[in-house]
mmCIF file of C-alpha atoms in Angstrom:
data_model
loop_
_atom_site.group_PDB
_atom_site.id
_atom_site.type_symbol
_atom_site.label_atom_id
_atom_site.label_comp_id
_atom_site.label_asym_id
_atom_site.label_seq_id
_atom_site.Cartn_x
_atom_site.Cartn_y
_atom_site.Cartn_z
ATOM 1 C CA MET H 3 170.241 198.707 -38.341
ATOM 2 C CA GLN H 4 167.163 198.889 -36.732
ATOM 3 C CA ALA H 5 167.468 198.976 -32.545
ATOM 4 C CA ILE H 6 165.612 196.108 -30.773
ATOM 5 C CA SER H 7 164.923 195.942 -26.951
ATOM 6 C CA ALA H 8 164.943 192.459 -25.260
ATOM 7 C CA ILE H 9 163.281 191.749 -22.266
ATOM 8 C CA ILE H 10 163.212 188.808 -19.937
ATOM 9 C CA ILE H 11 161.307 188.386 -16.763
ATOM 10 C CA THR H 12 163.008 186.661 -13.625
ATOM 11 C CA TYR H 13 162.288 185.050 -10.629
ATOM 12 C CA ASN H 14 164.754 182.357 -9.232
ATOM 13 C CA ALA H 15 166.106 181.671 -12.588
ATOM 14 C CA ALA H 16 169.842 181.529 -12.300
ATOM 15 C CA ALA H 17 169.953 177.964 -13.298
ATOM 16 C CA HIS H 18 170.185 179.100 -17.310
ATOM 17 C CA LEU H 19 170.070 182.690 -16.610
ATOM 18 C CA ALA H 20 174.035 183.079 -17.848
ATOM 19 C CA GLU H 21 173.700 181.248 -21.218
ATOM 20 C CA CYS H 22 170.460 183.008 -21.629
ATOM 21 C CA LEU H 23 171.825 186.422 -21.864
ATOM 22 C CA GLN H 24 174.906 185.789 -23.646
ATOM 23 C CA SER H 25 172.929 184.494 -26.511
ATOM 24 C CA ILE H 26 170.538 187.580 -26.205
ATOM 25 C CA LEU H 27 173.608 190.381 -26.396
ATOM 26 C CA PRO H 28 174.856 189.676 -29.942
ATOM 27 C CA VAL H 29 171.194 190.819 -31.015
ATOM 28 C CA ALA H 30 170.128 193.536 -28.859
ATOM 29 C CA SER H 31 170.977 197.133 -28.644
ATOM 30 C CA GLU H 32 169.567 196.970 -24.906
ATOM 31 C CA VAL H 33 168.449 194.208 -22.769
ATOM 32 C CA LEU H 34 166.294 194.623 -20.004
ATOM 33 C CA VAL H 35 165.992 192.106 -17.071
ATOM 34 C CA VAL H 36 162.901 192.536 -14.740
ATOM 35 C CA ASP H 37 163.089 190.360 -11.422
ATOM 36 C CA SER H 38 160.575 189.837 -9.024
ATOM 37 C CA PHE H 39 162.738 189.727 -5.991
ATOM 38 C CA SER H 40 164.316 186.511 -6.638
ATOM 39 C CA THR H 41 165.618 184.590 -3.692
ATOM 40 C CA ASP H 42 168.719 183.086 -5.389
ATOM 41 C CA GLN H 43 171.742 183.861 -7.253
ATOM 42 C CA THR H 44 169.826 186.033 -10.019
ATOM 43 C CA PRO H 45 170.148 189.049 -9.007
ATOM 44 C CA GLU H 46 174.194 188.829 -8.587
ATOM 45 C CA LEU H 47 174.552 186.676 -11.686
ATOM 46 C CA VAL H 48 172.844 189.605 -13.832
ATOM 47 C CA GLN H 49 175.209 192.335 -12.333
ATOM 48 C CA ARG H 50 177.960 190.244 -14.278
ATOM 49 C CA PHE H 51 176.745 191.614 -17.775
ATOM 50 C CA PRO H 52 176.267 194.887 -19.495
ATOM 51 C CA VAL H 53 172.190 194.598 -19.067
ATOM 52 C CA ARG H 54 169.655 196.713 -17.120
ATOM 53 C CA PHE H 55 168.328 195.198 -13.994
ATOM 54 C CA VAL H 56 165.168 196.452 -12.278
ATOM 55 C CA GLN H 57 163.072 194.655 -9.178
ATOM 56 C CA HIS H 58 159.278 195.101 -9.686
ATOM 57 C CA ALA H 59 156.586 193.293 -7.775
ATOM 58 C CA TRP H 60 154.999 190.411 -9.731
ATOM 59 C CA GLU H 61 151.768 191.197 -11.062
ATOM 60 C CA GLY H 62 150.992 188.194 -13.016
ATOM 61 C CA TYR H 63 152.522 186.927 -16.560
ATOM 62 C CA GLY H 64 151.174 189.479 -18.997
ATOM 63 C CA GLN H 65 151.103 192.108 -16.399
ATOM 64 C CA GLN H 66 155.023 192.024 -15.839
ATOM 65 C CA LYS H 67 155.634 192.043 -19.496
ATOM 66 C CA ASN H 68 153.671 194.944 -20.574
ATOM 67 C CA TRP H 69 155.194 196.867 -17.480
ATOM 68 C CA ALA H 70 158.420 195.769 -18.572
ATOM 69 C CA MET H 71 157.851 197.142 -22.330
ATOM 70 C CA GLN H 72 157.068 200.974 -20.780
ATOM 71 C CA GLN H 73 160.721 200.667 -19.336
ATOM 72 C CA VAL H 74 162.682 200.164 -22.520
ATOM 73 C CA GLU H 75 163.743 202.895 -24.999
ATOM 74 C CA HIS H 76 163.282 201.136 -28.584
ATOM 75 C CA ASP H 77 160.113 200.357 -30.094
ATOM 76 C CA TYR H 78 160.557 196.626 -31.421
ATOM 77 C CA VAL H 79 160.891 194.490 -28.305
ATOM 78 C CA LEU H 80 161.881 190.657 -27.915
ATOM 79 C CA PHE H 81 160.811 188.807 -25.018
ATOM 80 C CA ILE H 82 163.043 185.828 -23.998
ATOM 81 C CA ASP H 83 162.648 183.548 -21.242
ATOM 82 C CA ALA H 84 165.464 182.770 -18.821
ATOM 83 C CA ASP H 85 165.703 179.391 -19.287
ATOM 84 C CA GLU H 86 165.446 180.154 -23.340
ATOM 85 C CA VAL H 87 168.866 180.119 -25.496
ATOM 86 C CA LEU H 88 169.061 181.525 -28.817
ATOM 87 C CA THR H 89 170.996 179.148 -31.503
ATOM 88 C CA PRO H 90 173.588 180.888 -33.667
ATOM 89 C CA GLU H 91 171.197 180.058 -36.484
ATOM 90 C CA LEU H 92 168.391 182.335 -34.684
ATOM 91 C CA GLN H 93 171.067 185.084 -33.966
ATOM 92 C CA ALA H 94 172.094 185.412 -37.490
ATOM 93 C CA SER H 95 168.124 185.451 -38.397
ATOM 94 C CA ILE H 96 167.489 188.145 -36.105
ATOM 95 C CA LEU H 97 170.328 190.028 -37.167
ATOM 96 C CA ARG H 98 169.361 189.855 -40.814
ATOM 97 C CA VAL H 99 165.698 191.367 -40.011
ATOM 98 C CA ARG H 100 167.088 194.006 -37.887
ATOM 99 C CA GLU H 101 169.284 194.926 -40.937
ATOM 100 C CA HIS H 102 167.036 194.757 -43.803
ATOM 101 C CA GLY H 103 164.354 196.527 -41.628
ATOM 102 C CA LEU H 104 161.588 195.293 -39.078
ATOM 103 C CA SER H 105 157.632 194.980 -39.980
ATOM 104 C CA GLY H 106 154.832 193.054 -38.338
ATOM 105 C CA CYS H 107 155.655 190.668 -36.197
ATOM 106 C CA TYR H 108 157.667 187.639 -35.625
ATOM 107 C CA ALA H 109 157.524 183.959 -34.486
ATOM 108 C CA LEU H 110 160.357 182.385 -32.937
ATOM 109 C CA GLN H 111 160.250 178.248 -32.755
ATOM 110 C CA ARG H 112 161.205 176.782 -29.703
ATOM 111 C CA LEU H 113 162.773 173.534 -29.357
ATOM 112 C CA ASN H 114 162.055 171.879 -25.731
ATOM 113 C CA GLN H 115 164.425 169.469 -23.598
ATOM 114 C CA TYR H 116 162.888 167.090 -21.079
ATOM 115 C CA PHE H 117 164.973 165.013 -18.739
ATOM 116 C CA GLY H 118 168.104 165.890 -21.440
ATOM 117 C CA GLN H 119 166.133 164.875 -24.466
ATOM 118 C CA TRP H 120 165.270 167.355 -27.262
ATOM 119 C CA ILE H 121 161.766 166.447 -28.126
ATOM 120 C CA ARG H 122 160.781 166.495 -31.940
ATOM 121 C CA HIS H 123 157.564 165.016 -31.866
ATOM 122 C CA GLY H 124 154.178 165.032 -29.919
ATOM 123 C CA LEU H 125 152.760 168.336 -28.127
ATOM 124 C CA GLU H 126 156.030 170.034 -27.872
ATOM 125 C CA TYR H 127 156.696 170.217 -31.361
ATOM 126 C CA PRO H 128 156.384 172.462 -33.329
ATOM 127 C CA ASP H 129 156.034 174.954 -30.996
ATOM 128 C CA HIS H 130 155.911 178.498 -32.308
ATOM 129 C CA LYS H 131 156.287 181.589 -30.088
ATOM 130 C CA ILE H 132 155.458 185.152 -31.190
ATOM 131 C CA ARG H 133 158.342 187.120 -29.249
ATOM 132 C CA LEU H 134 159.410 189.829 -31.410
ATOM 133 C CA PHE H 135 156.995 192.991 -32.289
ATOM 134 C CA HIS H 136 156.370 196.176 -32.197
ATOM 135 C CA ARG H 137 155.082 197.340 -28.449
ATOM 136 C CA HIS H 138 152.786 200.030 -29.878
ATOM 137 C CA GLU H 139 151.267 197.450 -32.303
ATOM 138 C CA GLY H 140 150.474 194.697 -29.200
ATOM 139 C CA LYS H 141 150.600 193.718 -25.778
ATOM 140 C CA TRP H 142 150.099 190.547 -24.037
ATOM 141 C CA SER H 143 147.004 189.445 -22.657
ATOM 142 C CA THR H 144 146.209 189.241 -18.714
ATOM 143 C CA ASP H 145 145.324 185.503 -18.545
ATOM 144 C CA PRO H 146 146.275 183.828 -15.574
ATOM 145 C CA VAL H 147 148.254 181.519 -17.865
ATOM 146 C CA HIS H 148 149.512 180.998 -20.988
ATOM 147 C CA GLU H 149 149.874 184.674 -22.014
ATOM 148 C CA THR H 150 149.652 185.491 -25.912
ATOM 149 C CA VAL H 151 150.327 188.665 -27.833
ATOM 150 C CA ILE H 152 147.464 190.585 -29.029
ATOM 151 C CA PHE H 153 147.580 193.042 -31.881
ATOM 152 C CA ASN H 154 145.514 196.304 -31.744
ATOM 153 C CA ILE H 155 146.453 196.379 -35.865
ATOM 154 C CA ALA H 156 146.364 193.707 -38.388
ATOM 155 C CA THR H 157 149.787 192.319 -38.449
ATOM 156 C CA GLU H 158 151.990 189.664 -40.651
ATOM 157 C CA THR H 159 153.800 187.054 -38.646
ATOM 158 C CA ARG H 160 156.848 185.816 -40.235
ATOM 159 C CA LEU H 161 158.924 182.657 -38.716
ATOM 160 C CA LEU H 162 162.361 182.979 -37.700
ATOM 161 C CA HIS H 163 165.111 180.565 -38.888
ATOM 162 C CA GLY H 164 166.876 178.893 -36.123
ATOM 163 C CA TYR H 165 165.515 177.066 -32.660
ATOM 164 C CA LEU H 166 165.048 178.866 -29.356
ATOM 165 C CA LEU H 167 166.690 176.109 -26.860
ATOM 166 C CA HIS H 168 164.449 175.669 -23.878
ATOM 167 C CA TYR H 169 165.622 174.112 -20.967
ATOM 168 C CA THR H 170 162.415 173.006 -19.071
ATOM 169 C CA TYR H 171 162.179 170.992 -15.846
ATOM 170 C CA ARG H 172 165.286 169.860 -14.452
ATOM 171 C CA ASP H 173 163.636 167.366 -11.620
ATOM 172 C CA ILE H 174 160.175 165.297 -11.380
ATOM 173 C CA HIS H 175 159.560 167.198 -8.201
ATOM 174 C CA THR H 176 160.134 170.562 -10.440
ATOM 175 C CA LEU H 177 157.866 169.297 -12.903
ATOM 176 C CA TRP H 178 155.112 168.115 -10.199
ATOM 177 C CA MET H 179 155.295 171.713 -8.812
ATOM 178 C CA LYS H 180 154.821 173.170 -12.357
ATOM 179 C CA MET H 181 152.331 170.900 -13.167
ATOM 180 C CA ASP H 182 150.001 171.816 -10.117
ATOM 181 C CA HIS H 183 150.940 175.476 -10.599
ATOM 182 C CA TYR H 184 149.633 175.854 -14.110
ATOM 183 C CA ALA H 185 146.665 173.516 -13.177
ATOM 184 C CA ARG H 186 145.625 176.036 -10.762
ATOM 185 C CA LEU H 187 146.264 178.878 -13.333
ATOM 186 C CA GLY H 188 144.254 176.651 -15.806
ATOM 187 C CA ALA H 189 141.646 176.311 -13.468
ATOM 188 C CA GLU H 190 141.505 179.483 -12.386
ATOM 189 C CA LYS H 191 140.844 180.970 -16.054
ATOM 190 C CA LEU H 192 137.959 178.534 -16.747
ATOM 191 C CA HIS H 193 136.106 179.345 -13.772
ATOM 192 C CA LEU H 194 136.346 183.072 -15.095
ATOM 193 C CA GLN H 195 135.161 182.248 -18.546
ATOM 194 C CA GLY H 196 132.038 180.411 -16.553
ATOM 195 C CA LYS H 197 133.064 177.177 -17.351
ATOM 196 C CA LYS H 198 132.405 174.090 -15.365
ATOM 197 C CA ALA H 199 133.824 170.427 -14.659
ATOM 198 C CA SER H 200 131.970 167.635 -14.862
ATOM 199 C CA LEU H 201 132.819 163.934 -14.357
ATOM 200 C CA THR H 202 132.840 163.308 -17.777
ATOM 201 C CA GLN H 203 135.807 166.049 -18.742
ATOM 202 C CA CYS H 204 137.729 164.643 -15.590
ATOM 203 C CA ILE H 205 137.978 161.208 -17.242
ATOM 204 C CA PHE H 206 137.887 161.950 -21.207
ATOM 205 C CA HIS H 207 139.741 165.082 -21.378
ATOM 206 C CA PRO H 208 142.808 163.939 -20.184
ATOM 207 C CA LEU H 209 142.354 160.563 -22.317
ATOM 208 C CA ALA H 210 141.761 162.942 -25.419
ATOM 209 C CA ALA H 211 145.188 164.707 -24.646
ATOM 210 C CA PHE H 212 147.169 161.616 -23.742
ATOM 211 C CA TRP H 213 146.081 159.938 -27.580
ATOM 212 C CA LYS H 214 147.023 163.419 -29.039
ATOM 213 C CA ALA H 215 150.326 163.276 -27.790
ATOM 214 C CA TYR H 216 150.923 159.903 -27.993
ATOM 215 C CA LEU H 217 149.704 158.925 -31.203
ATOM 216 C CA LEU H 218 148.342 161.451 -33.369
ATOM 217 C CA LYS H 219 151.376 163.432 -32.771
ATOM 218 C CA ALA H 220 153.760 161.259 -33.099
ATOM 219 C CA GLY H 221 155.097 161.179 -29.313
ATOM 220 C CA TRP H 222 155.867 157.511 -29.468
ATOM 221 C CA LYS H 223 158.953 158.246 -31.421
ATOM 222 C CA GLU H 224 160.759 159.903 -28.587
ATOM 223 C CA GLY H 225 160.653 156.645 -26.895
ATOM 224 C CA ALA H 226 160.062 156.387 -23.336
ATOM 225 C CA VAL H 227 160.333 160.182 -22.585
ATOM 226 C CA GLY H 228 157.609 160.595 -25.360
ATOM 227 C CA LEU H 229 155.583 158.363 -23.142
ATOM 228 C CA LEU H 230 156.128 159.859 -19.877
ATOM 229 C CA LEU H 231 155.082 163.353 -21.806
ATOM 230 C CA ALA H 232 152.030 161.731 -22.876
ATOM 231 C CA CYS H 233 151.302 160.849 -19.388
ATOM 232 C CA ILE H 234 152.251 164.093 -17.950
ATOM 233 C CA ALA H 235 149.888 165.581 -20.649
ATOM 234 C CA ALA H 236 146.977 163.659 -19.506
ATOM 235 C CA ILE H 237 147.728 164.157 -15.730
ATOM 236 C CA SER H 238 148.076 167.862 -16.409
ATOM 237 C CA VAL H 239 144.770 168.083 -18.117
ATOM 238 C CA TRP H 240 143.036 166.187 -15.075
ATOM 239 C CA LEU H 241 144.793 168.327 -12.339
ATOM 240 C CA LYS H 242 143.169 171.516 -14.219
ATOM 241 C CA TYR H 243 139.626 169.675 -14.186
ATOM 242 C CA VAL H 244 140.206 168.211 -10.804
ATOM 243 C CA ARG H 245 140.801 171.873 -9.404
ATOM 244 C CA LEU H 246 137.918 173.809 -11.518
ATOM 245 C CA TRP H 247 135.592 171.093 -9.943
ATOM 246 C CA LEU H 248 137.073 172.231 -6.706
ATOM 247 C CA LYS H 249 136.397 175.781 -7.286
ATOM 248 C CA GLN H 250 133.487 175.563 -8.592
ATOM 249 C CA HIS H 251 131.977 173.605 -5.071
ATOM 250 C CA GLN H 252 134.233 176.225 -3.235
ATOM 251 C CA LEU H 253 136.431 173.766 -1.969
ATOM 252 C CA ASP H 254 139.694 175.308 -3.103
#
């Protein structure tokens, strides 16, 4: 059976880390946890599991993951976030492709939970992420936010059966802090690309985000949570363009 090195990047990630590690151990030949000096119980929790634990100063999302790929033993790497858990169906899919021989890259389908509800409509579904690939064929982009895998050769992508359960924000305060954080990073990304924010963008891009999330992608089928998520999508876009406007006027 072909070997896989699983990699988990952590910072103050104790909430779901035990469940994450328990789900990854059956499918990985090696598990590496790279922690950027957490101040919660993350380091102590990891010590309970048969995994490698190293601490490395935060460099950025893509940079941290690329550094981690250089520390593992096997060529195929599986990236899982600390708030994600493999279902038994997904575990079986990974073991199956390991047994038959890995080739190309593999996407996992995330099922996101918001406020205790699993979401199957709106912008959050479907949510396919490339997470299993050959470390010499691809690397993570160094975008400030929403990093992706960039391949140096033509690579076929296969979608594995089963869900990657994603436990998102625990409360509205955590959600707001994350929204603001990603808005800053998103604005920085646009700024580096030479993009400018206008009053029109600050108005119409958020409205378009709401329309897409709630109507086009049928977020309304999720009831009150769907409406809330559509509003959150609009506010997130608004924050990003406001921060871009502040940055281009040197006010941020």
